[in-house]
PDB file of C-alpha atoms in Angstrom:
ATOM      1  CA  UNK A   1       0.000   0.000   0.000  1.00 47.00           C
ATOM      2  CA  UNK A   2       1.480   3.229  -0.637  1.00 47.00           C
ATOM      3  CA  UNK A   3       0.680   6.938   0.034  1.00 48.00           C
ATOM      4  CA  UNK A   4       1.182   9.909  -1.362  1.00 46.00           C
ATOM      5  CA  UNK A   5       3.503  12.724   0.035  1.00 43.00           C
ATOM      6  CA  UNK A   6       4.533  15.617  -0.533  1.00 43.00           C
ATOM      7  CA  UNK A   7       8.318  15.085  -0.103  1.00 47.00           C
ATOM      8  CA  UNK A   8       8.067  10.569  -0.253  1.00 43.00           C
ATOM      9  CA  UNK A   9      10.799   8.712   0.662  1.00 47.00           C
ATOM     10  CA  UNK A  10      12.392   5.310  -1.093  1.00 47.00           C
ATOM     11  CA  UNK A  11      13.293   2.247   0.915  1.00 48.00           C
ATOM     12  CA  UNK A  12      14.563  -0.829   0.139  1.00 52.00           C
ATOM     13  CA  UNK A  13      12.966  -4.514   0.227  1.00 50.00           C
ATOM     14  CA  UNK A  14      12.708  -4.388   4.058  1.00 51.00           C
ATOM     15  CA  UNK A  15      10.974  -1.394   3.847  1.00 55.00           C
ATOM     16  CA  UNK A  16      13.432   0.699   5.583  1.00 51.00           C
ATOM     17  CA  UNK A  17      13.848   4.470   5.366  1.00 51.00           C
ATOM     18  CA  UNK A  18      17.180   4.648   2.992  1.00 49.00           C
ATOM     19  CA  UNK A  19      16.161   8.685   1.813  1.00 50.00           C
ATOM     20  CA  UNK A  20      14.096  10.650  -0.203  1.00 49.00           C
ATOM     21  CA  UNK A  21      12.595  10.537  -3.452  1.00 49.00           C
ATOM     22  CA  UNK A  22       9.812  11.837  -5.509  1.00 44.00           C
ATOM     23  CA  UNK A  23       8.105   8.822  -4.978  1.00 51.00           C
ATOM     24  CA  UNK A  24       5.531   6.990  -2.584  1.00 55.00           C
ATOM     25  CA  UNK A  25       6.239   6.181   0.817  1.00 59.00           C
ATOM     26  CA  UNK A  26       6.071   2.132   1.707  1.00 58.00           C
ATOM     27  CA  UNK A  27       3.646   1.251   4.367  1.00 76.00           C
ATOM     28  CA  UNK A  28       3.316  -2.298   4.215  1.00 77.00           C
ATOM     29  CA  UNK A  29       7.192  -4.047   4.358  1.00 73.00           C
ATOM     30  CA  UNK A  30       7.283  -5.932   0.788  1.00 74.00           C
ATOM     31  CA  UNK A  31       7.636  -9.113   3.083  1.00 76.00           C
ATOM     32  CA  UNK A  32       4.357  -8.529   4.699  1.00 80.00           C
ATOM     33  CA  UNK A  33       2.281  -8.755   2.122  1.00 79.00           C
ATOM     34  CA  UNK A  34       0.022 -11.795   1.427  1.00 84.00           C
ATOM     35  CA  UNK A  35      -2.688 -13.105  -0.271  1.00 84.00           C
ATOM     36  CA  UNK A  36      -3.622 -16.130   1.589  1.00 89.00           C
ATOM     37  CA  UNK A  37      -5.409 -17.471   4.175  1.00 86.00           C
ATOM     38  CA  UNK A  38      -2.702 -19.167   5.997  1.00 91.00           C
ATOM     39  CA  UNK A  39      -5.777 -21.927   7.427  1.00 93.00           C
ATOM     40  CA  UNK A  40      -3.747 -22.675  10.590  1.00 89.00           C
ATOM     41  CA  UNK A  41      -6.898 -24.841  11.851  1.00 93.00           C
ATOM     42  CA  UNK A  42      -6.193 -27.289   9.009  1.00 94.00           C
ATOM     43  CA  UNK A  43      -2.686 -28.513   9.504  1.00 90.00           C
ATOM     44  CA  UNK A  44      -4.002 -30.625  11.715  1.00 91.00           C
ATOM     45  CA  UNK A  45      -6.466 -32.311   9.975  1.00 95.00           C
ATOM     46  CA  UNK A  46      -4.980 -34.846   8.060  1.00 97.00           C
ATOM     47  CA  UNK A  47      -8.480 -35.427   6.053  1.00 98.00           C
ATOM     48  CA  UNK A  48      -8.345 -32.158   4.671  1.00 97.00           C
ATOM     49  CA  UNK A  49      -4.710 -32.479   3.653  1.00 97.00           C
ATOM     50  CA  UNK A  50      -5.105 -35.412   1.638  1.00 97.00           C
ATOM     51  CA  UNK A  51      -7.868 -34.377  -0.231  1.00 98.00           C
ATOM     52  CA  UNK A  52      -6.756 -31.145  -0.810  1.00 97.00           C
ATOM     53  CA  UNK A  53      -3.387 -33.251  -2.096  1.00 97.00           C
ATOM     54  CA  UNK A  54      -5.291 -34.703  -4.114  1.00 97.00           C
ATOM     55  CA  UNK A  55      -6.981 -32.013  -5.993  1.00 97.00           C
ATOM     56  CA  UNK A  56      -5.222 -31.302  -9.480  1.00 95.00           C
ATOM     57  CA  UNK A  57      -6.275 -27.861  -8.683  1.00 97.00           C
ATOM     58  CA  UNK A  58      -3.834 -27.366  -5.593  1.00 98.00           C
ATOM     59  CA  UNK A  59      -0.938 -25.577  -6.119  1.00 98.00           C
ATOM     60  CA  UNK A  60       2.881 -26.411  -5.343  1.00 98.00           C
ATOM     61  CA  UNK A  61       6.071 -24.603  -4.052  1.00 96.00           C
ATOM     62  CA  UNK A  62       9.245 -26.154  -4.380  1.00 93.00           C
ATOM     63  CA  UNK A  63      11.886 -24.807  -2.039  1.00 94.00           C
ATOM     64  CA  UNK A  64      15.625 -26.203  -2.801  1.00 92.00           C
ATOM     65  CA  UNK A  65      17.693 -27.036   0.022  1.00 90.00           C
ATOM     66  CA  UNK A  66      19.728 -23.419  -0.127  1.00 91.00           C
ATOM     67  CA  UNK A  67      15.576 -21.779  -0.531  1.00 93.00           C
ATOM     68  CA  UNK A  68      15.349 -21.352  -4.372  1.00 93.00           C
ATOM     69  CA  UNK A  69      12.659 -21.417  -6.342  1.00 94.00           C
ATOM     70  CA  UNK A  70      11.661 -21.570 -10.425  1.00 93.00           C
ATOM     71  CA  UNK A  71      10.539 -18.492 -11.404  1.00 95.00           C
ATOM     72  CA  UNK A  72       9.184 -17.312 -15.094  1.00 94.00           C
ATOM     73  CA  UNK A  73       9.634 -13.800 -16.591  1.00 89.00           C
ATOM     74  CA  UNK A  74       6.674 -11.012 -14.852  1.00 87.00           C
ATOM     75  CA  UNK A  75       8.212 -12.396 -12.540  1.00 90.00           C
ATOM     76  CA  UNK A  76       6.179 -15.030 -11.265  1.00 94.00           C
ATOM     77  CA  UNK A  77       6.662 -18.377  -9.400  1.00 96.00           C
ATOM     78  CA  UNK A  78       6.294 -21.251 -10.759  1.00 95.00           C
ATOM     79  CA  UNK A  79       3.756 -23.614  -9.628  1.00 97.00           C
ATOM     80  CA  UNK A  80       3.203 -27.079 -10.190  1.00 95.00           C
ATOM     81  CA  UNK A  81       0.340 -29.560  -9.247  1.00 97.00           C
ATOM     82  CA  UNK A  82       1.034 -32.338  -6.503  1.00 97.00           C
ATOM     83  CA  UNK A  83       1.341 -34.895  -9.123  1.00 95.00           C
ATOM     84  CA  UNK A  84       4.245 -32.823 -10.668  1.00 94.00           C
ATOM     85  CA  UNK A  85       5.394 -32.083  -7.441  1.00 93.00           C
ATOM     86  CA  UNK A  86       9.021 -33.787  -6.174  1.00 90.00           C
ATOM     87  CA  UNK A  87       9.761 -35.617  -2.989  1.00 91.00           C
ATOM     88  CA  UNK A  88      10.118 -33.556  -0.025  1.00 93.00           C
ATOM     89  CA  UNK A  89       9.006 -32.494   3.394  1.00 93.00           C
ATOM     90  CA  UNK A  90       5.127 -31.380   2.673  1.00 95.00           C
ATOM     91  CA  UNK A  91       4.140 -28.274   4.580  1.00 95.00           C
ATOM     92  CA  UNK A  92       0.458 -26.332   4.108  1.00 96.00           C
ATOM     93  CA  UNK A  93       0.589 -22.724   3.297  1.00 97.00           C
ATOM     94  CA  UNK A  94      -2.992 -21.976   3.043  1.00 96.00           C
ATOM     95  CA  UNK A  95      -5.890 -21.021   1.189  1.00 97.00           C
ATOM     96  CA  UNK A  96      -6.845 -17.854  -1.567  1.00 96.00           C
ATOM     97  CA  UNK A  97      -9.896 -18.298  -3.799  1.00 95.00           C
ATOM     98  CA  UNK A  98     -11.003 -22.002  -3.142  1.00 95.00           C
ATOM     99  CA  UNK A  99      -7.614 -22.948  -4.266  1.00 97.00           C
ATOM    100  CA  UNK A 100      -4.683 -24.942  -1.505  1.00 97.00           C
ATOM    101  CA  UNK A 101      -1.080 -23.951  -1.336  1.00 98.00           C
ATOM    102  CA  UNK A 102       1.486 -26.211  -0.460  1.00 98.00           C
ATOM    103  CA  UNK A 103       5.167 -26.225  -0.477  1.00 97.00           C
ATOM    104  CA  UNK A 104       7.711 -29.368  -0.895  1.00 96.00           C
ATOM    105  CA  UNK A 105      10.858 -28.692   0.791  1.00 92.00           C
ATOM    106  CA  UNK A 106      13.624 -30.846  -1.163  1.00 90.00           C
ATOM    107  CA  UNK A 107      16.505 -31.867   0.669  1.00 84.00           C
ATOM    108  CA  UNK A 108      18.440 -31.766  -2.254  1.00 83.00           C
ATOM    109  CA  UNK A 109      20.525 -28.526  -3.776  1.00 78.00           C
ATOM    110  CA  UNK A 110      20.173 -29.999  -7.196  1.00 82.00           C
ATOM    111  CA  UNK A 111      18.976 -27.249  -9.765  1.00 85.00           C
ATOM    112  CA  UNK A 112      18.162 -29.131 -12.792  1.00 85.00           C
ATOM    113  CA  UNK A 113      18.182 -26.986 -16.001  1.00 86.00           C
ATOM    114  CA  UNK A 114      15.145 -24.652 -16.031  1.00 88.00           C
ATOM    115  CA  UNK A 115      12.546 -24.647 -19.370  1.00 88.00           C
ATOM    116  CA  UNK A 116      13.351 -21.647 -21.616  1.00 89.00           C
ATOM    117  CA  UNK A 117      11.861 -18.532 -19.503  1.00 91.00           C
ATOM    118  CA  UNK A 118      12.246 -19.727 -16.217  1.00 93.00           C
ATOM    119  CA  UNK A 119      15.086 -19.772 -13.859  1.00 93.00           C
ATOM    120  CA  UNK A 120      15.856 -20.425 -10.294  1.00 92.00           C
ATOM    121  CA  UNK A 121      16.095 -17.764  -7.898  1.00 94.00           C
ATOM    122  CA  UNK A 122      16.153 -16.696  -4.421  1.00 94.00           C
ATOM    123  CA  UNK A 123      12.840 -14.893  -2.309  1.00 93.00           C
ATOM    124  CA  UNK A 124      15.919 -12.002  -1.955  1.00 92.00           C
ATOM    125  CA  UNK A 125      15.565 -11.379  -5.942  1.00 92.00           C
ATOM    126  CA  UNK A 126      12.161 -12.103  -6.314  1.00 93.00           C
ATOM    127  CA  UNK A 127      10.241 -10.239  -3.700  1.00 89.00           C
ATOM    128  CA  UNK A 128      10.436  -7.110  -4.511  1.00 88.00           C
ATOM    129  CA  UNK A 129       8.446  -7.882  -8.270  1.00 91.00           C
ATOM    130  CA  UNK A 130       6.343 -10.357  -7.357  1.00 91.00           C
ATOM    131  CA  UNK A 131       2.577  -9.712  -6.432  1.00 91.00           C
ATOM    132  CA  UNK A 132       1.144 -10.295  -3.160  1.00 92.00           C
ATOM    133  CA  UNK A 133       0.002 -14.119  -3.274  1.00 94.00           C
ATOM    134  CA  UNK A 134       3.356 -14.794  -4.587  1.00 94.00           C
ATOM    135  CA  UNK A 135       5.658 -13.240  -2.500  1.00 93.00           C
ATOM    136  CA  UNK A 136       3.544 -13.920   0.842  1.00 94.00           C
ATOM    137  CA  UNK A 137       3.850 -18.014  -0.479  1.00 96.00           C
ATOM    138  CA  UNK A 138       7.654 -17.575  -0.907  1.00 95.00           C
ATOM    139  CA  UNK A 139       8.225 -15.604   2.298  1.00 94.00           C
ATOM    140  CA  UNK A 140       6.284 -18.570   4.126  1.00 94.00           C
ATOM    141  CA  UNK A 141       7.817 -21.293   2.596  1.00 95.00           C
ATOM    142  CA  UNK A 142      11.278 -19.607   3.713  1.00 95.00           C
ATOM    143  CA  UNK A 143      10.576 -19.173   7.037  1.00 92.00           C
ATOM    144  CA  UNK A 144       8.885 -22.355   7.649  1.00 92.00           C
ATOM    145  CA  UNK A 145      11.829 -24.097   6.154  1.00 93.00           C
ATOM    146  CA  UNK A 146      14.357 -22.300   8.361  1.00 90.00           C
ATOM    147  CA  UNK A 147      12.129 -23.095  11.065  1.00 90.00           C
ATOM    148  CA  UNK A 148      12.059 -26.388  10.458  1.00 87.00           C
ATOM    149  CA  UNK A 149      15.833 -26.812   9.960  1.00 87.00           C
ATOM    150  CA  UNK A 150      16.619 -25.595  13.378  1.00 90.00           C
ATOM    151  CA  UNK A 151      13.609 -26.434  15.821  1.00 89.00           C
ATOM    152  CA  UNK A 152      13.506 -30.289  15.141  1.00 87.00           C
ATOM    153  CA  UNK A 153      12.202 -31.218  18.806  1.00 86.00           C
ATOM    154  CA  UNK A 154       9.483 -29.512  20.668  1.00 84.00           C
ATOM    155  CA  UNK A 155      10.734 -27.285  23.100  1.00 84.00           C
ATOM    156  CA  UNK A 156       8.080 -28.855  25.899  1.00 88.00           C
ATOM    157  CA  UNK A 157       8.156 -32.762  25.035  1.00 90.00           C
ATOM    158  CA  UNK A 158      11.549 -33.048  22.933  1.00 90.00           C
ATOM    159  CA  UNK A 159       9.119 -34.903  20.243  1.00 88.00           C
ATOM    160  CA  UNK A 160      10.361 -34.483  16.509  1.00 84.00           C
ATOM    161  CA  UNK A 161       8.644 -31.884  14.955  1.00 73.00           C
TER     162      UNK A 161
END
């Protein structure tokens, strides 16, 4: 969201002050933003998950080991269905118009060739072009892998997690 002022100032992807500008001043940090419904009353309910795995019309995020993504020109992610989907830790993202987000988080750092128009690229690159439902699913899937990497037993039981 951005509002008009009379003297703006610029700032860069965290949306930190960095000077002024003839432009627009940043409310909303560009990793704020979101889409989605993040439906955190359904990762529990492994019902829903499978049949909302199952649903050609889900959509998938796949998150390299070192957190990169395929992304086509605009830019926009690329998003495949869970059949296309590789192996990988499966995490829910949420919900936005009917439609389930996922993400697969490989444990491999293996980049195969991209199609022609598409490349692989980091949420560092990408967030500052991408639209809202994009770059709230790519901040998400980031953070829930580094999250995942480093809290692997509850702090209360010392289960897995």
């Amino acid at each position: 969201v951005r509002e008009p002022v009379s003297e703006a100032v610029t700032s860069d992807v965290t949306g930190t002050v960095v000077g002024t500008a003839a432009s627009s001043l940043i409310t909303v940090p560009l990793l704020s933003r979101s889409a989605h419904d993040r439906v955190a009353h359904r990762r529990t309910d492994e019902d829903w998950l499978a049949k909302s795995w199952a649903k050609p019309a889900t959509r998938v995020l796949e998150l390299t080991s070192h957190s990169r993504v395929l992304a086509e020109a605009g830019p926009a992610l690329v998003l495949s269905s869970p059949a296309e989907a590789g192996d990988g830790e499966r995490l829910l993202l949420g919900e936005a118009d009917g439609i389930a987000y996922f993400a697969v988080l490989s444990e491999s750092a293996d980049e195969p060739v991209p199609q022609s128009g598409r490349h692989w690229a980091d949420l560092r690159a990408l967030a500052g072009d991408l639209g809202d439902l994009d770059v709230g699913l790519l901040t998400a899937s980031v953070a829930l892998q580094a999250w995942h990497r480093t809290h692997t037993h509850c702090p209360r039981c010392c289960s897995l997690t």
